[in-house]
XYZ file of N, CA, C and O in Angstrom:
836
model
N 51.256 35.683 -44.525
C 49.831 35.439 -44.765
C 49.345 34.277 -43.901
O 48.203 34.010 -43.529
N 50.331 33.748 -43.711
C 49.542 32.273 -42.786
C 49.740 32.950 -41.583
O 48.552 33.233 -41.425
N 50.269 33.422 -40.637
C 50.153 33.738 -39.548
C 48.860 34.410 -39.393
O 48.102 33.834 -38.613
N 48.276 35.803 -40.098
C 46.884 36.019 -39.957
C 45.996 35.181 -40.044
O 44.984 35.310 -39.356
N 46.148 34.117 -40.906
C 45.031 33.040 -41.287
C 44.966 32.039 -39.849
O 43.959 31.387 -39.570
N 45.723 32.041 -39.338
C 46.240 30.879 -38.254
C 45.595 31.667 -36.944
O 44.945 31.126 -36.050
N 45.922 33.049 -37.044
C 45.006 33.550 -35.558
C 43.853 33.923 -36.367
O 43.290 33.964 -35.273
N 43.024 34.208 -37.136
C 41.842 34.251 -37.420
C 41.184 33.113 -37.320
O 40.031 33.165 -36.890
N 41.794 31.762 -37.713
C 41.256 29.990 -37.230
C 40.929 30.319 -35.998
O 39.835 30.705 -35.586
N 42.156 30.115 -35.284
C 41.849 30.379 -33.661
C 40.923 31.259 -32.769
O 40.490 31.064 -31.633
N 40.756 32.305 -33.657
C 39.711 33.029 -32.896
C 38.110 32.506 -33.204
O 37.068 32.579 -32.553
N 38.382 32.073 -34.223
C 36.755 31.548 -34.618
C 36.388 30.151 -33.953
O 35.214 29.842 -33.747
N 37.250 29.483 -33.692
C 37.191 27.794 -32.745
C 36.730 28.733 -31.855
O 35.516 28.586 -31.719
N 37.320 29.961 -30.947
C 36.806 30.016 -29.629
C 35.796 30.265 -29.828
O 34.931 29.704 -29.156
N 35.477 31.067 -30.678
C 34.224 31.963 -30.420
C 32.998 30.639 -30.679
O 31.950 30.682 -30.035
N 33.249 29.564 -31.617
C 32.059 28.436 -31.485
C 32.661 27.743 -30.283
O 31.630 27.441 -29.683
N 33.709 27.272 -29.505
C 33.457 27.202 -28.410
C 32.647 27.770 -27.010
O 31.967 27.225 -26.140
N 32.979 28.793 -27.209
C 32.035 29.931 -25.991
C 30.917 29.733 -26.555
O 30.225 29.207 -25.682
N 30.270 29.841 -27.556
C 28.909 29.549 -27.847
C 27.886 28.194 -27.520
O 26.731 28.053 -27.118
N 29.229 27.110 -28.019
C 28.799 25.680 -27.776
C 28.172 25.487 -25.994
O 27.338 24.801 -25.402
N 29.316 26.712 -25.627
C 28.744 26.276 -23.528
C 27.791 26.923 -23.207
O 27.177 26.625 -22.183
N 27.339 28.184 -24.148
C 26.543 28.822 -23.124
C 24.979 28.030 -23.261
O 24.107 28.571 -22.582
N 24.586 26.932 -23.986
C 23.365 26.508 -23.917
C 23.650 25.506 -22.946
O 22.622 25.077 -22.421
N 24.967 24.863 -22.432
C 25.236 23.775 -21.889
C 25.354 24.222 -20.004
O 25.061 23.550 -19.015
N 25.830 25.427 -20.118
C 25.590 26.152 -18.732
C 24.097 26.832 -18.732
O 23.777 27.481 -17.736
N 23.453 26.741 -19.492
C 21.704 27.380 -19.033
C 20.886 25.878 -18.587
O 20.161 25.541 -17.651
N 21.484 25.153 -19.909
C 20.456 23.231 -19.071
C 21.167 22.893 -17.830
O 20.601 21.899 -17.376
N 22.207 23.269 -17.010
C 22.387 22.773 -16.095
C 21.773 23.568 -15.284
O 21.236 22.982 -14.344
N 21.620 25.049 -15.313
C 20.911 25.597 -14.363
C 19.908 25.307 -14.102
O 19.286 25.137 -13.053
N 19.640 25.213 -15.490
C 17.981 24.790 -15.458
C 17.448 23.397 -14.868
O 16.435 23.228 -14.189
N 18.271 22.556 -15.245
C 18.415 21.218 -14.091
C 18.543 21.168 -12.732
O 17.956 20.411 -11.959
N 19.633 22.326 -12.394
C 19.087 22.254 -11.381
C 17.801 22.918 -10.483
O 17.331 22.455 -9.444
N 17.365 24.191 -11.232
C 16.524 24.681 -11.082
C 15.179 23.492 -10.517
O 14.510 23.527 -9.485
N 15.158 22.615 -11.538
C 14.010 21.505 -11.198
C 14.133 20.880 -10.254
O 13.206 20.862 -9.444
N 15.637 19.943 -9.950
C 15.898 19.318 -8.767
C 15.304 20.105 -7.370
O 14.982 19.558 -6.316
N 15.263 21.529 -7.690
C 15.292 22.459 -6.372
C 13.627 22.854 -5.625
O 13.098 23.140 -4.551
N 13.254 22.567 -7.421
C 11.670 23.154 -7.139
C 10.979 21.506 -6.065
O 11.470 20.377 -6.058
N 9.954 21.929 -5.433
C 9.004 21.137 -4.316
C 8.611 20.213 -5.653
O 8.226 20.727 -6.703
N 8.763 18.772 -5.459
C 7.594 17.756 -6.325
C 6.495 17.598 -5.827
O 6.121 17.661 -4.656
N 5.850 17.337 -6.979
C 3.697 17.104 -6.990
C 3.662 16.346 -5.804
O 4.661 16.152 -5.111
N 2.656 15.958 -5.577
C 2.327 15.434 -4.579
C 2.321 13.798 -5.347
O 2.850 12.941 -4.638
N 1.900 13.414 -6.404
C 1.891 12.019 -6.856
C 3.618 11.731 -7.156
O 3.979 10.591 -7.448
N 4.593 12.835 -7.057
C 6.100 12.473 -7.188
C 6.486 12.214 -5.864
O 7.389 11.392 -5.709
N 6.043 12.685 -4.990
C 6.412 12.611 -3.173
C 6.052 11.725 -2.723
O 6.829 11.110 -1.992
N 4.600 11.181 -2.950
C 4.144 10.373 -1.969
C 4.283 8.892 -2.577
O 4.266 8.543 -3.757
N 4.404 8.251 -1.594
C 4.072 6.629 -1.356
C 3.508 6.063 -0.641
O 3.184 6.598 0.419
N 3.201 4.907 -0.889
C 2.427 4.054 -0.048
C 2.935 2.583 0.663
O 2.943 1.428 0.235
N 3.337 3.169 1.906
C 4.116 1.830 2.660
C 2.916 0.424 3.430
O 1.992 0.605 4.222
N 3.298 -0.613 2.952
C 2.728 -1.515 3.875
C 1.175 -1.315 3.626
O 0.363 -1.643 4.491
N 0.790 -0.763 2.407
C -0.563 -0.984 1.597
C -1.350 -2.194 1.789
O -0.774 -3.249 1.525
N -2.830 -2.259 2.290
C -3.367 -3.615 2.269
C -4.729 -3.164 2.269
O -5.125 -2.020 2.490
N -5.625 -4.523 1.907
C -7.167 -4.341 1.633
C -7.839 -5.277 2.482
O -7.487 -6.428 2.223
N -8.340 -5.227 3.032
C -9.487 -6.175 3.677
C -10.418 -7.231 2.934
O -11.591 -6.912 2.739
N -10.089 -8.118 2.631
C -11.378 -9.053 1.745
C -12.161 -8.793 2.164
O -12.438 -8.486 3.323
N -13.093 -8.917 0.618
C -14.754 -8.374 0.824
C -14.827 -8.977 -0.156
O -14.043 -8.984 -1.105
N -16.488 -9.955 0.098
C -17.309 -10.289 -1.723
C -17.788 -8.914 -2.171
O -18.219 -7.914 -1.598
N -17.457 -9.385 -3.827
C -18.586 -8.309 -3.959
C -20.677 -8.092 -3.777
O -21.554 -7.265 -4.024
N -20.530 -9.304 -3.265
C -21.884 -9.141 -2.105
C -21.767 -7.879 -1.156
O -22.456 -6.860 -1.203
N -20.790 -8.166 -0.329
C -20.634 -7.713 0.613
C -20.515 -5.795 0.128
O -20.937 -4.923 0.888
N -19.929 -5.513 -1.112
C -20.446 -4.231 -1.353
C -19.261 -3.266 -1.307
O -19.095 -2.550 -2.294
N -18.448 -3.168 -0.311
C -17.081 -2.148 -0.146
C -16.211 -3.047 1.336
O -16.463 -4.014 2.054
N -15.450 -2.343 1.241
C -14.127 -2.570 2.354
C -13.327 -1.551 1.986
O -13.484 -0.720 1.091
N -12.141 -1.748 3.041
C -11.244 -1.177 3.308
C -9.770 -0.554 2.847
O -9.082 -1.559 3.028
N -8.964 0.336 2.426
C -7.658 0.295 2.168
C -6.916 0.872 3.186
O -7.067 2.045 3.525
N -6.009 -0.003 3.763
C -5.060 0.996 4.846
C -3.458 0.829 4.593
O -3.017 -0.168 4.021
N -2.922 1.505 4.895
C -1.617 1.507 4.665
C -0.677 2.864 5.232
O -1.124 3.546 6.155
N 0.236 3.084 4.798
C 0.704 4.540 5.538
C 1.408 5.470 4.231
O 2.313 5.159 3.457
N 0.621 6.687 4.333
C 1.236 7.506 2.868
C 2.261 8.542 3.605
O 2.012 9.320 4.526
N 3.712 8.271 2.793
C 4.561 8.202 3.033
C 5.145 10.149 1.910
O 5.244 10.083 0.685
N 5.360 11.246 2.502
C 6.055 11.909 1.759
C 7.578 12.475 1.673
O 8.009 13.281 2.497
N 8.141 12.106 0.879
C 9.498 12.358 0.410
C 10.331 13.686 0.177
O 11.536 13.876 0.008
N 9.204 14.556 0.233
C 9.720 16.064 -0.325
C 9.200 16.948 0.611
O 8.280 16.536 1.317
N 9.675 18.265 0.779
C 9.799 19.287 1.550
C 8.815 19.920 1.790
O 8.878 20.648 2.781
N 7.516 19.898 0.982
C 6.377 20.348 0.785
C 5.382 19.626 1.270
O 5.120 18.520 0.797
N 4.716 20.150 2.256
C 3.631 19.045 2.274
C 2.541 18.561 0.954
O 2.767 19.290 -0.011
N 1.791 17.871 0.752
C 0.982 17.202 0.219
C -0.626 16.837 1.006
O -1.060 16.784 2.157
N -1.233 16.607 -0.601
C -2.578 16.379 0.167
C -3.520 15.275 -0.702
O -4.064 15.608 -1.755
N -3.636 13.991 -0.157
C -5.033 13.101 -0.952
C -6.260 13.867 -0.782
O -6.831 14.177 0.264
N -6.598 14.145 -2.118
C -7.712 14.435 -2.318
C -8.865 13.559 -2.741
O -10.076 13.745 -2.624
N -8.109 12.447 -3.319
C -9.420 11.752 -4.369
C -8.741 10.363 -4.611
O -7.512 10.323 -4.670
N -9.476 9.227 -4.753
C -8.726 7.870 -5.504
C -9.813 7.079 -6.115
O -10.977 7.364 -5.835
N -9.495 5.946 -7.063
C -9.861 5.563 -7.553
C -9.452 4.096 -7.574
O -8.497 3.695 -6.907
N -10.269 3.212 -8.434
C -9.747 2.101 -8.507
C -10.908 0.977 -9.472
O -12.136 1.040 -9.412
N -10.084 -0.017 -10.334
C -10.756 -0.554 -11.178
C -11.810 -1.578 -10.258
O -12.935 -1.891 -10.649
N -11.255 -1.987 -9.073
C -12.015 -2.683 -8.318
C -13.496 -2.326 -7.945
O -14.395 -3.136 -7.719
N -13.586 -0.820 -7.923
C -14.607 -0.280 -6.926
C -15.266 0.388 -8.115
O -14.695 0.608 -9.183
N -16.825 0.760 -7.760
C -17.413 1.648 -8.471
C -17.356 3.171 -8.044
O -17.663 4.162 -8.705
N -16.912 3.080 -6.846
C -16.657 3.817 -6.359
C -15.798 4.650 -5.636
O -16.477 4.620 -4.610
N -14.728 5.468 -5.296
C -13.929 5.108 -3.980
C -13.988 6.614 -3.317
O -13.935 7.681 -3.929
N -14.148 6.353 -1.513
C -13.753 7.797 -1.058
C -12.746 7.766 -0.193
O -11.941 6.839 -0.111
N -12.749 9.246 0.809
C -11.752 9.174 1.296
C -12.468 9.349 2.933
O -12.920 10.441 3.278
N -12.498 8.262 3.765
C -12.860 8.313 4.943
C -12.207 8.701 6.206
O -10.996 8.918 6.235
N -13.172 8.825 7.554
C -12.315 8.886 8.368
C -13.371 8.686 9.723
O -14.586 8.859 9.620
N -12.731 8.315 10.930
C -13.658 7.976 11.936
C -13.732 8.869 12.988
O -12.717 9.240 13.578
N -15.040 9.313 13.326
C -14.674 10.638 14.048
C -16.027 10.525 15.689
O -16.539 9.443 15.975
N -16.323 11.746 16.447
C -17.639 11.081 17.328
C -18.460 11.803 16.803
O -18.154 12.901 16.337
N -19.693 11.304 16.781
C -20.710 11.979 16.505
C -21.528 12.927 17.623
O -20.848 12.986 18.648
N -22.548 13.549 17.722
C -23.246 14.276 18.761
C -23.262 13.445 20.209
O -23.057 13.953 21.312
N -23.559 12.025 19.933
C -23.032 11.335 21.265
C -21.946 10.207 21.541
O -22.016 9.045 21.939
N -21.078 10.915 21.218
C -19.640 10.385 21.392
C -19.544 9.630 20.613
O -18.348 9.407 20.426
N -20.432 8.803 19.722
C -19.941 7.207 18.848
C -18.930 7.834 17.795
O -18.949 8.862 17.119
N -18.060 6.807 17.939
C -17.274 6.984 16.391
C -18.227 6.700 15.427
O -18.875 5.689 15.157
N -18.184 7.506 15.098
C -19.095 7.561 13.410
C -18.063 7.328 11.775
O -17.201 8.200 11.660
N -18.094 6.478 10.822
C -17.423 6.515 9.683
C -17.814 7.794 8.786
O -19.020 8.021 8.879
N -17.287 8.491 8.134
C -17.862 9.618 7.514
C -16.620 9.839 6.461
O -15.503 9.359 6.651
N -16.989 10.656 5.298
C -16.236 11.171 4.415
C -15.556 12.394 4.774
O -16.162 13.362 5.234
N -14.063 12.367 4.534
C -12.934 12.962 5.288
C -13.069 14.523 4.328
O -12.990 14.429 3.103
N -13.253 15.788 4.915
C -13.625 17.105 3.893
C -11.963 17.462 4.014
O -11.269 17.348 5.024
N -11.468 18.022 2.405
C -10.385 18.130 2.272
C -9.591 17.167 2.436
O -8.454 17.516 2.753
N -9.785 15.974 2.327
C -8.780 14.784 2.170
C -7.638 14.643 3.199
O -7.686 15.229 4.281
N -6.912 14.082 2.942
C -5.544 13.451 3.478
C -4.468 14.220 3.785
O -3.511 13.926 3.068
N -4.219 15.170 4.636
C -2.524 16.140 4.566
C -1.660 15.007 4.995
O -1.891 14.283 5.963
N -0.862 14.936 4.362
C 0.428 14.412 4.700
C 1.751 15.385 4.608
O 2.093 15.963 3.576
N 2.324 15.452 5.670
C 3.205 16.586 5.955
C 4.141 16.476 5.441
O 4.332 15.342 5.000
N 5.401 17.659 5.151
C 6.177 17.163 3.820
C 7.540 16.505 4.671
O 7.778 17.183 5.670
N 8.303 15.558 4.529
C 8.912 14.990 5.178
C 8.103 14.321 6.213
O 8.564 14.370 7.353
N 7.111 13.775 6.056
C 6.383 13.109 7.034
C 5.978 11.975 6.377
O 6.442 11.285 5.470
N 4.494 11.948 7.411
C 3.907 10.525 7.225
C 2.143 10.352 7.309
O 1.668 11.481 7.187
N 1.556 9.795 7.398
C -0.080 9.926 7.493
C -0.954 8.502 7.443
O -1.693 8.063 6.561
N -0.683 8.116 8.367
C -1.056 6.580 8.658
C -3.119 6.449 7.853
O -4.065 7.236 7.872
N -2.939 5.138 7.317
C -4.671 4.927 7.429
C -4.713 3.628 8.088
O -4.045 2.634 7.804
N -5.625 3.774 9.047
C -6.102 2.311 9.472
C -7.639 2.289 10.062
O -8.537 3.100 10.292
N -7.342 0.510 10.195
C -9.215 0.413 11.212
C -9.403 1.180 11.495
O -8.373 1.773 11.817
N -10.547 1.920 11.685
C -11.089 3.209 13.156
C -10.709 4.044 12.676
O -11.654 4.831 12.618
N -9.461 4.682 12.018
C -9.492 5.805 11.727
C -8.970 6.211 10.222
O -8.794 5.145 9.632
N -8.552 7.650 9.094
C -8.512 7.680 8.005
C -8.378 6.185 7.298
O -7.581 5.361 7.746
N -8.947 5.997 6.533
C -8.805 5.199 5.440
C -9.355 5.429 4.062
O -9.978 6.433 3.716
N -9.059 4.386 3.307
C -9.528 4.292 1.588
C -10.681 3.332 1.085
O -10.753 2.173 0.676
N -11.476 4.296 1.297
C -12.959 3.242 1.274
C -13.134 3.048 0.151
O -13.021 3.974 -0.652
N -13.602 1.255 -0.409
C -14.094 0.634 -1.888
C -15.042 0.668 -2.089
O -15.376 -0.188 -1.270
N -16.283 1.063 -2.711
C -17.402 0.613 -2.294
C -17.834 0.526 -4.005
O -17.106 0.941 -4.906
N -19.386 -0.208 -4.229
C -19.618 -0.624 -5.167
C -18.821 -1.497 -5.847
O -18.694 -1.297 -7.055
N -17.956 -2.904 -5.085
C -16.988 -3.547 -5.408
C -17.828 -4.202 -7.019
O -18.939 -4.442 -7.492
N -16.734 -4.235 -7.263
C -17.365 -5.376 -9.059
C -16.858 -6.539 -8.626
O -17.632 -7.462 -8.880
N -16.110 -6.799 -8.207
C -15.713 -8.245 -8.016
C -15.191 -8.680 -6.372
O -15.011 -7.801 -5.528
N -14.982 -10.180 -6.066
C -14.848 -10.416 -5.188
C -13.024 -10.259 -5.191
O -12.125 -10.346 -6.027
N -13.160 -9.961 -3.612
C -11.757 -9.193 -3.103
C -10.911 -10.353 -2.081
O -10.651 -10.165 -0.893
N -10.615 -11.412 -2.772
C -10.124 -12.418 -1.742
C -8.660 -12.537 -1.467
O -7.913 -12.115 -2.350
N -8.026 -13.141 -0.179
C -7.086 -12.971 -0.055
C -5.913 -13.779 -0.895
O -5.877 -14.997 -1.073
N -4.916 -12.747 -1.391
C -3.630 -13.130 -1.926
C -3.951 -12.617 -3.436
O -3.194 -12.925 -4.357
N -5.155 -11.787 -3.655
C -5.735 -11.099 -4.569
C -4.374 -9.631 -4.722
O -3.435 -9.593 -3.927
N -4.500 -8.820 -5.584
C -3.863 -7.682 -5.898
C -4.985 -6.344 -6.520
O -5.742 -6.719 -7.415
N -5.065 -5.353 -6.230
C -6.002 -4.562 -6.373
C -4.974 -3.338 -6.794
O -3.975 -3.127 -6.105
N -5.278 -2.526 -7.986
C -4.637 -1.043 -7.939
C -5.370 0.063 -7.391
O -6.599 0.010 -7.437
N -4.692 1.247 -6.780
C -5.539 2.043 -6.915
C -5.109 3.387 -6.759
O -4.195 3.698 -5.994
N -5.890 4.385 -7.629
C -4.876 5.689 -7.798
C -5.327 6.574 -7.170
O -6.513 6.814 -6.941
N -4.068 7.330 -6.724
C -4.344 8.966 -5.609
C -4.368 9.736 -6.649
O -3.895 9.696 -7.785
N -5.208 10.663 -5.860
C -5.109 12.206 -6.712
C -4.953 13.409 -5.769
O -5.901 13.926 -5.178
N -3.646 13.818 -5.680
C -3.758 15.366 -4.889
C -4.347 16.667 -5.380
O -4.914 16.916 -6.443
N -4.047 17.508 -4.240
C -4.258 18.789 -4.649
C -3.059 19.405 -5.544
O -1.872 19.427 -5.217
N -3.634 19.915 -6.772
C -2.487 20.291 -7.488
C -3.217 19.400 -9.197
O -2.904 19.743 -10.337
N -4.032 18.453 -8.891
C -3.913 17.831 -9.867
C -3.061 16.283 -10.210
O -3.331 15.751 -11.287
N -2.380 15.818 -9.588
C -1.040 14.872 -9.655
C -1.577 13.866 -9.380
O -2.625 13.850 -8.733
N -0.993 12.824 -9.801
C -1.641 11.708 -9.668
C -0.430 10.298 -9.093
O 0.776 10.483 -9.253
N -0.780 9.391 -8.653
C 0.154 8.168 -8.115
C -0.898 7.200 -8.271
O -2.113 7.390 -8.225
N -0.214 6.057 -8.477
C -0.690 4.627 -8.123
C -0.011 3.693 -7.382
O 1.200 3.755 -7.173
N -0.770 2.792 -6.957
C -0.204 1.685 -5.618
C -1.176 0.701 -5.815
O -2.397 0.855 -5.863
N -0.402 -0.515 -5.944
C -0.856 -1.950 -5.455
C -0.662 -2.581 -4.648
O 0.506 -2.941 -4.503
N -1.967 -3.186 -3.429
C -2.075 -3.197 -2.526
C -2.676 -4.926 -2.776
O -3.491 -5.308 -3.616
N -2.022 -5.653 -1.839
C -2.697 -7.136 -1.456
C -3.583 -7.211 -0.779
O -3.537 -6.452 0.189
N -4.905 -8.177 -0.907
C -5.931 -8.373 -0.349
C -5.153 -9.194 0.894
O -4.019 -9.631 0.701
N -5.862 -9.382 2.234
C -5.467 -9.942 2.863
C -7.008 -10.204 4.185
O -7.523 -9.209 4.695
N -7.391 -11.301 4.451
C -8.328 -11.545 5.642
C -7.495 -10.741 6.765
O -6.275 -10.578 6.760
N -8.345 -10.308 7.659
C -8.081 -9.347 8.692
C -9.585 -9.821 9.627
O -10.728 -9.991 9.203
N -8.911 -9.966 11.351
C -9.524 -10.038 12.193
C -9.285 -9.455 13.115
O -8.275 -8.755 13.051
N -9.972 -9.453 14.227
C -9.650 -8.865 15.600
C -9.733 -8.051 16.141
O -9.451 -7.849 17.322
N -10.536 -6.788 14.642
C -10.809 -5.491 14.820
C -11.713 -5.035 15.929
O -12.815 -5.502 16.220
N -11.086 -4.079 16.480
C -11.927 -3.656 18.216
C -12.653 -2.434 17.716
O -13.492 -2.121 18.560
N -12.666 -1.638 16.706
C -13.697 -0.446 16.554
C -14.670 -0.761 15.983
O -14.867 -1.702 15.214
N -15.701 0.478 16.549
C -16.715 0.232 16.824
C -17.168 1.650 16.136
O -16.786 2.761 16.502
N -18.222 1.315 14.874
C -18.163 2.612 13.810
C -20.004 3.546 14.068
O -20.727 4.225 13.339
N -20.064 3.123 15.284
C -21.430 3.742 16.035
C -22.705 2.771 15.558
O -23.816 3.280 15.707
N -22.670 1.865 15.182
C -24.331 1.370 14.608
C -24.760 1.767 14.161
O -24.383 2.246 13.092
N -26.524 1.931 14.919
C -27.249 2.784 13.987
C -27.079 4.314 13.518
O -27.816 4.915 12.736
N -25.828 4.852 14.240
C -25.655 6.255 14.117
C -24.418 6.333 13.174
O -23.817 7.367 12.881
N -24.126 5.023 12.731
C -23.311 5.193 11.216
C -24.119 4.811 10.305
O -23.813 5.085 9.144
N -24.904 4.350 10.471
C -25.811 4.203 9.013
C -26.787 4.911 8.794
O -27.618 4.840 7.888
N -26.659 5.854 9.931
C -27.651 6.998 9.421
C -26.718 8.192 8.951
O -27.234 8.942 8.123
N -25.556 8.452 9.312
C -25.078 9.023 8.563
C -24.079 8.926 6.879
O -23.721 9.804 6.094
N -23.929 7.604 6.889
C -24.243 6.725 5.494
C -24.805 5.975 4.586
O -24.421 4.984 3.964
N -25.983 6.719 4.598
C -27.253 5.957 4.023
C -27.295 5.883 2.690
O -27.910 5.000 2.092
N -26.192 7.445 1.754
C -25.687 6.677 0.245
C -25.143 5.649 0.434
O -25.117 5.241 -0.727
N -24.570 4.723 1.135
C -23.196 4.004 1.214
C -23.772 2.943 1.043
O -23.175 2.246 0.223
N -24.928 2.360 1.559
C -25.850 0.932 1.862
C -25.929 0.479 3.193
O -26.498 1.028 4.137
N -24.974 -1.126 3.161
C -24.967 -1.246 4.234
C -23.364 -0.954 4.937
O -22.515 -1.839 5.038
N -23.152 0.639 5.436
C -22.133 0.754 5.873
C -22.000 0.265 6.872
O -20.956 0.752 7.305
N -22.492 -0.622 7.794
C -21.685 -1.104 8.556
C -21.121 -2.526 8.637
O -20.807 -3.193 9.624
N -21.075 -2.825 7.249
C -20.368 -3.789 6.526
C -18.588 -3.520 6.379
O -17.710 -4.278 5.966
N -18.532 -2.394 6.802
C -17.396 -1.838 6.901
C -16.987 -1.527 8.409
O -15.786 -1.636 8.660
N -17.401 -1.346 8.911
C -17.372 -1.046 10.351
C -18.290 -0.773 11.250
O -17.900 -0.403 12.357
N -19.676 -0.886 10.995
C -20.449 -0.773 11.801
C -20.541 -1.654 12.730
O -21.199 -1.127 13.627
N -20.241 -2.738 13.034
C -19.929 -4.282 13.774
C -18.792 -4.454 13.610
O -18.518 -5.569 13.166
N -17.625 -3.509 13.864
C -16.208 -3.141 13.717
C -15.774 -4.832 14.063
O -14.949 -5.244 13.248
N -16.119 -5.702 14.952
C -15.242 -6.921 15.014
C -15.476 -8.162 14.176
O -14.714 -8.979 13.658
N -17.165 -7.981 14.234
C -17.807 -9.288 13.274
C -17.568 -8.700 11.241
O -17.616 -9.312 10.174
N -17.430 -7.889 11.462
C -17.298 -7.835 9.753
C -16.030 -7.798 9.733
O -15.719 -8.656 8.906
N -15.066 -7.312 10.152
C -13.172 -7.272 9.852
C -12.847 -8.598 9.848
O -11.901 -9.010 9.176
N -13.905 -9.717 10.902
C -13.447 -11.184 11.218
C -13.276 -12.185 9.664
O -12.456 -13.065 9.400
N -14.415 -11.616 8.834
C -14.446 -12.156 7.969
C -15.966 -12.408 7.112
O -17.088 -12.209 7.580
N -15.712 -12.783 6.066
C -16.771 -12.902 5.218
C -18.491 -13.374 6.142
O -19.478 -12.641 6.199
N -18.377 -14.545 6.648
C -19.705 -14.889 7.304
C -19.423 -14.156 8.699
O -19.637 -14.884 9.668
N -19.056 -13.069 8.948
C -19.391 -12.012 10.183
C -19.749 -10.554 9.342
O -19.396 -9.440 9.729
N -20.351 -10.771 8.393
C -20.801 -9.275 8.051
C -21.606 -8.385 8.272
O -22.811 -8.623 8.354
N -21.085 -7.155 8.413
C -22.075 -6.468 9.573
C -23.352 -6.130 9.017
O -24.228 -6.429 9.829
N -23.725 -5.734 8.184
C -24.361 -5.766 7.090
C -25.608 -6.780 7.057
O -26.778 -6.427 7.201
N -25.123 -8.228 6.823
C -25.904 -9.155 7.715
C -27.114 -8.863 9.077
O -28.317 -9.094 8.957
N -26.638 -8.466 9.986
C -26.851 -8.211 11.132
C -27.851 -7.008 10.893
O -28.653 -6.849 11.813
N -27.929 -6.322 10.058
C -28.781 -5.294 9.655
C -29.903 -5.478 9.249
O -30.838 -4.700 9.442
N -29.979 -6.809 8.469
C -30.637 -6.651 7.544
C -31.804 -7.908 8.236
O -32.827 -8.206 7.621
């Protein structure tokens, strides 16, 4: 009688053994399944060497440049950002207008950043425009501010204020502020690409008015 009892034990350990694995071999698939799938675009991307341009909030908006950085196989795309600083924020870019001026303008379809790549913003060209600042943006200041791709996904990055001079573009004059006339005085941002990047009392804006 104990010998039946002894392989009937044994067969029943296995059988809750084999059972115990097969949920333990589906979460690993399934783990890896995820590792395998493309991440969001707010899981991919980063933001290298992030910085802001001081601006009062007199002065109205400035700049974010930095380089968005993607990690995964898929490309990605900024669509949208935000930030507690700004009342506002878009996504710019500098382009020519009908007579050659670089003109500042809002970038249609946002930011591609290629997947295993890179997607620089700077002076003169794509960047992360602040505008409707609430407060003054001085240097050694810290500012957040969040991406939003296509897809929905979201990231954040904090970026140091920092004075910036020396800037050589040139965001067309009067043919950027006529094509940013929601904006105010956009060429507080680049319309006098050297006297406003120089600093607070070179604002282009000023010069406008």
């Amino acid at each position: 009688m104990d010998t039946p009892r002894t392989a009937a034990l044994a067969a029943a350990v296995a059988l809750l053994l084999a059972g115990c694995g097969a949920p333990d071999g589906g979460g690993s698939g399934g783990d890896g399944g995820g590792s395998g799938a493309s991440a969001t675009g707010g899981e991919a991307v980063t933001v290298e060497d992030a910085w802001v341009k001081a601006a009062t909030e007199e002065d109205g908006m400035t700049g974010v440049f930095g380089e968005l950085v993607n990690g995964s196989g898929a490309e990605a795309a900024v669509t949208a950002a935000s930030s507690p600083a700004a009342g506002r924020v878009e996504l710019h870019e500098v382009a020519p207008d009908e007579g050659g001026n670089p003109v500042m303008r809002e970038k249609e379809g946002g930011f591609p950043v290629p997947s295993d790549g890179s997607h620089p913003l700077e002076p003169g060209a794509d960047h992360i425009m602040l505008m409707d600042l609430r407060e003054d943006l001085r240097p050694g200041d810290e500012i957040t501010v969040e991406l939003e791709f296509a897809g929905g996904s979201t990231a954040e990055f904090t970026a140091p204020v920092k004075e910036y001079e020396g800037a050589e573009e040139d965001y067309g004059g009067d043919a950027d502020g006529e094509g940013h006339e929601s904006h105010g005085d956009d060429e507080d941002h680049g319309g006098d690409g050297e006297e406003e990047h120089g600093g607070e009392s070179g604002r282009g804006g000023d010069g406008d008015h």
